[in-house]
Amino acid sequence: MTSKGPVKVGIIGSRFEGDIHAASLQMVPDAAEVVAIASPTPGNAQKLADRYSIARVFTDYRQMLAEKDIEMVTITAPNNLHAQMTVDIANAGKHVVCEKPLCMTMEEADLMIDTCRQKGVLLMYAEELFFTPKYVKAKEMADQGAFGKVYRVKQAEKHFGPHADWFWDVEESGGGVFMDMGCHGIAFCYWFLGRPKIETVYCQMATHVHAGKTKGEDDSVCVLEFAGGAVGLVENSWARRGGMEDRIEVYGEGGVTYADLHMGNALPTYSEYGYGYAVEKAPTTKGWTYPVFDELWNYGFPQEMRHFARCVRGKAEPRATGEDGRVVQEVLNAGYHSARTGQKVALPYRPKGVRVPIDLWLKGETKP
Amino acid sequence: MTSKGPVKVGIIGSRFEGDIHAASLQMVPDAAEVVAIASPTPGNAQKLADRYSIARVFTDYRQMLAEKDIEMVTITAPNNLHAQMTVDIANAGKHVVCEKPLCMTMEEADLMIDTCRQKGVLLMYAEELFFTPKYVKAKEMADQGAFGKVYRVKQAEKHFGPHADWFWDVEESGGGVFMDMGCHGIAFCYWFLGRPKIETVYCQMATHVHAGKTKGEDDSVCVLEFAGGAVGLVENSWARRGGMEDRIEVYGEGGVTYADLHMGNALPTYSEYGYGYAVEKAPTTKGWTYPVFDELWNYGFPQEMRHFARCVRGKAEPRATGEDGRVVQEVLNAGYHSARTGQKVALPYRPKGVRVPIDLWLKGETKP
Amino acid sequence: MTSKGPVKVGIIGSRFEGDIHAASLQMVPDAAEVVAIASPTPGNAQKLADRYSIARVFTDYRQMLAEKDIEMVTITAPNNLHAQMTVDIANAGKHVVCEKPLCMTMEEADLMIDTCRQKGVLLMYAEELFFTPKYVKAKEMADQGAFGKVYRVKQAEKHFGPHADWFWDVEESGGGVFMDMGCHGIAFCYWFLGRPKIETVYCQMATHVHAGKTKGEDDSVCVLEFAGGAVGLVENSWARRGGMEDRIEVYGEGGVTYADLHMGNALPTYSEYGYGYAVEKAPTTKGWTYPVFDELWNYGFPQEMRHFARCVRGKAEPRATGEDGRVVQEVLNAGYHSARTGQKVALPYRPKGVRVPIDLWLKGETKP
Amino acid sequence: MTSKGPVKVGIIGSRFEGDIHAASLQMVPDAAEVVAIASPTPGNAQKLADRYSIARVFTDYRQMLAEKDIEMVTITAPNNLHAQMTVDIANAGKHVVCEKPLCMTMEEADLMIDTCRQKGVLLMYAEELFFTPKYVKAKEMADQGAFGKVYRVKQAEKHFGPHADWFWDVEESGGGVFMDMGCHGIAFCYWFLGRPKIETVYCQMATHVHAGKTKGEDDSVCVLEFAGGAVGLVENSWARRGGMEDRIEVYGEGGVTYADLHMGNALPTYSEYGYGYAVEKAPTTKGWTYPVFDELWNYGFPQEMRHFARCVRGKAEPRATGEDGRVVQEVLNAGYHSARTGQKVALPYRPKGVRVPIDLWLKGETKP
């Protein structure tokens, strides 16, 4: 394994998120280089490899882990596979970048963190909102005192349903939109406020639109109470029409800021004829649309990948870690519990015998 | 009492809201005419009377009620006075327009409704959001099927604290911002969705900024679950800097709409020198500001007053009634209860022995 | 003729603009009442009369002028008929409200003004931008000193082509979009700046899209230099897709303001199914749209009509007069001249022998 | 001179624009490395060198040109020095990146282009708008046919005066805001439309606010007519309060798009206390502001610098060339001429004996 030059990266997964990783890593050639991709669906992997000129393709990620030069492996597989993959990568002595949410259960989170620590590799949690430049600007202003004491932070992420079928299957995803995107908002509020202890979690959720496809919730709202008194409000939906929405609001006793990644950055556009691409999950490019520019950059993916590669090189400390992912995981579990009982849940919350988080909503906690 | 021509109106109260009533009524001269004003602070009342050329001024509203020609009386006094005033007005045989929230307790609400019914006068509930033209447009689109089944409605109203000191005193106001402005959002969601039964209420609140001034909460978020599955989200704050904010969001399986009464209508303006007026509760007119135009019209006050006058003339049925106010009152009570217990409250909710709603948060329900 | 109560109004024309007049007048019942409508297309007039419960319908406006009780007549007929109609109305002793642009030639403008003066009736010029509440707010701020000395004013009005076929025929309209909507921007800048002398006019125009339908220009930009140094910029188009656009920008040494009547007031809306109405000339109500609310009010038509009725009752001085229309007419002529020569035209500009203004662009000035 | 690895760059100038070059180059370490800086003000240069860890500092750029390893030199000096510097750099065998506008006269433009060609070095014109990601997106949509035939393109760039004193001195700058920023809009329209021949130029300009500081115009509007019928509209101001404004509008027969780099990307923010930085030339960070994020990236400077470095490595053809700069220079000259005569100027336009472009407005063309 070399210790300088661009970090050599392998990607697990070849669908939507695998493509984002490949594209983002290619945008930071000074920091990283994708040398391999592994995906059980051979055609998919090869197509992605061709698109990004990636030399090595594997159908079994374990084979990829045998490649000596690979230093960092990113996981974009379904949520229920994250823990085992992380353990395998760590055991192969490679650094881990794991997509959100971290895993399915608190036991898995502990195992992932412990294994990586024991093996001396980094467990980096791919929460790109910590790198989203518009949101980073909001945090900079907050940290500079622009808003005085911040008492409320909101994040909302909404669209009309996930980009891959496995999300509909709660055995693979662990839950619906709260699991898929609530993890973003929880992480965001926690990070924005400086990682205060989360004291309580309340969650309301329902399956309004996609009940024919999934047992998972397609709309949720979550209220977090933090030590020190700040409140987080996290809204998510797979039932919002018209393309992606990702927004924050920050309220302090001395000020307020709003940031909208999509309509708030877009070029309001009318087209009779349509054009190439508007925005993630846009239904059309005809009529009025809100196309975005430099989509990956504006989400922060390339910046995130450069940062993780720099961490591998020892030039930075991970800004998003397995520990962050575990905090989020606890809130996800507590949120599903709360949605069932209609009561806010005090943390720490370590339910026993959880198989998939959504069961805490659908079935209730397994009493030992 | 005449039965045609503009309805003759008396106003109780001479401060912020009294001024709004006087100004709004003057904008619809075909429908109504303010002939008297009553306020215990003589100077205030006279000033308002002078400003709007109102002939008769009273320091005791009971004296005003003795004026034979007055047909409709509007109440803009502190919340704790609404019930007694309504009873007195009804007993004087005059129609009642009562500002929001309707009153302090469910018992008061019942008394107000019953008395008006017995006396054959209308009890009209001054929820101007039912008349706000931008929000009315949103409802029209929803009713035309633009969004298919609506599953989520949000309303937020925020600024940096009330316009009169009595709001800080929970004995007069009954509570903080949830009482003051949460009533708007509750009424809005209920009306927008077509008045379905409200099944549960969850509320989170805190006093983040103004604890030195009041025991009342200055920030709240409330989740309503409606029969049929729709969800309401109501956000309110007295701790939001920069002037008024009043916004809605509507989500249906077939679409979405957003309406912002302030920044979404304003003229983004930069001024080195300042100018006359920007917007309710704006801290300054220098630098960048968001001045609004036709403020009263854009809130819907003149339209509301014309409608109420038409109801008095028998030309329309009241769009906002004492019954609406009572539904809101029940949710307010349930919300304060929920904020204390951290649990959503199922309706119907009729707590015993409530004196002021906020006690349900601060002290808990009085057990008989 | 009565001298109090609502002013009795007759409308000439029964299409788009006639409907606007009828609807707007009905919104100010304290000030005016439409009692008659005249239109050569009998079906049209009757339909409009039915829609607004207008009692009397005429196919010849001259017959309507014989009605004794009518006090004010509004003209919404094609531009080439304005002058003769105005003369006839004045000769019938009734007050005139003439839609924009005032007429076709300077000679006509003089005749209209002189005849009305001689007959002692008001000639009111229906420039609704003087009443548009958002623009009025901008002017109020300017007049309060918000921007210091204003050095540049812009107005743009654009859509994808006129609402009636006669606009395409330059014999009836006198020109294309500059004639149709440039008149708004010219009047706006002139009024906003306090009616300083207009010193020069430069205009660039072309027929980009609708050459198959009209000889008239469908896109224009006009630069006005005012005495005192301020500059006006007027942009117009019949070739802008996606519905109406009407915007202003004001620049002063001490500040700036922006006002957008459409996208800047709208409810950003996405609908799979569509709904009743979005905005004037919107191509669809499906997908993303920018519906407006209270459209007539936000343009200022009802306020304009109430004002004109009050002028008839002697309660106000006309805010928009035949003299304003004549100033605009001179600039329109000068603009067409300039578009041909590529040179700014110094005012006063009184070309001889003009038949229709657009000839000054297409053919050049007739030399005597 | 090496032929691989990051391109070694020297910067001439150490003020506002020199800082931008240094910062932008540092953001693309895979492509370029700043190794030297030259500036006649020694303190300035050293400070910049310290800020960006630049090893070599020169007070005379000619000394820097003697450094063998430097491959590319960027010019951020006053406009009147561009030509001589370019010639010197080319003679030293190094590639040139010249800030906008290219130079003062057409003769200089010719000399710069010819010298670089003869010496076999690239003359790259630092028009960052060709790299501004939001504008690049607009062009991509246009090129994909979103708008059909584009008939009008607008660009506006405005603020309250330049960032260095030499701009006020027309001997150094060559003119006012039209020279300083009009060059952006001219280049933008030309590039956006695919570099059609520019047929005519009309310009209106004035010194509204800063007459005490400069003979240069502080506000201008320019109309360009292109072969094929499209029209460009370029607006510039040094008299616009409230921070930077940079916007485009694109109108085609099939659609329209709007892009605003500042208010259209910003986080609307209110702060009682202020914060670190809002946006270029913002007057304050208190009250309402429009802070931007990733400012350099959103202008396109790092992308531009990476592109130029890649051109030096032979991996790309320059997207912005000396020829582009010369086209702009011709329009600048023609614009000043037009502003004097009030007549549009047909290109080609090669005035004789021009010393500084603004003389064509202030003094008129020197007749031989």
mmCIF file of C-alpha atoms in Angstrom, chain A residues 178 200-205 221-223 331-346 349 360-361, chain B residues 202 342-344:
data_model
loop_
_atom_site.group_PDB
_atom_site.id
_atom_site.type_symbol
_atom_site.label_atom_id
_atom_site.label_comp_id
_atom_site.label_asym_id
_atom_site.label_seq_id
_atom_site.Cartn_x
_atom_site.Cartn_y
_atom_site.Cartn_z
ATOM 1 C CA PHE A 178 -37.434 8.204 7.857
ATOM 2 C CA THR A 200 -35.731 13.091 23.383
ATOM 3 C CA VAL A 201 -37.161 12.013 20.052
ATOM 4 C CA TYR A 202 -40.734 12.334 18.830
ATOM 5 C CA CYS A 203 -41.835 11.059 15.461
ATOM 6 C CA GLN A 204 -45.046 11.030 13.483
ATOM 7 C CA MET A 205 -45.164 8.975 10.306
ATOM 8 C CA VAL A 221 -41.842 14.462 10.853
ATOM 9 C CA CYS A 222 -39.461 14.185 13.770
ATOM 10 C CA VAL A 223 -38.840 16.523 16.718
ATOM 11 C CA VAL A 331 -32.525 8.279 16.981
ATOM 12 C CA LEU A 332 -33.929 6.278 14.076
ATOM 13 C CA ASN A 333 -34.805 3.451 16.429
ATOM 14 C CA ALA A 334 -36.277 5.848 18.964
ATOM 15 C CA GLY A 335 -38.243 7.580 16.247
ATOM 16 C CA TYR A 336 -39.904 4.397 15.072
ATOM 17 C CA HIS A 337 -40.726 3.535 18.664
ATOM 18 C CA SER A 338 -42.199 6.985 19.212
ATOM 19 C CA ALA A 339 -44.296 6.792 16.061
ATOM 20 C CA ARG A 340 -45.968 3.706 17.494
ATOM 21 C CA THR A 341 -46.571 4.987 21.019
ATOM 22 C CA GLY A 342 -47.281 8.629 20.244
ATOM 23 C CA GLN A 343 -44.869 9.577 23.007
ATOM 24 C CA LYS A 344 -41.472 11.152 22.865
ATOM 25 C CA VAL A 345 -38.670 8.735 23.710
ATOM 26 C CA ALA A 346 -35.873 9.703 26.073
ATOM 27 C CA TYR A 349 -32.624 4.106 23.955
ATOM 28 C CA LEU A 360 -40.449 -0.734 16.330
ATOM 29 C CA TRP A 361 -43.237 1.148 14.599
ATOM 30 C CA TYR B 202 -48.793 16.677 19.799
ATOM 31 C CA GLY B 342 -44.520 14.490 25.763
ATOM 32 C CA GLN B 343 -47.390 12.383 24.474
ATOM 33 C CA LYS B 344 -49.910 13.062 21.781
#
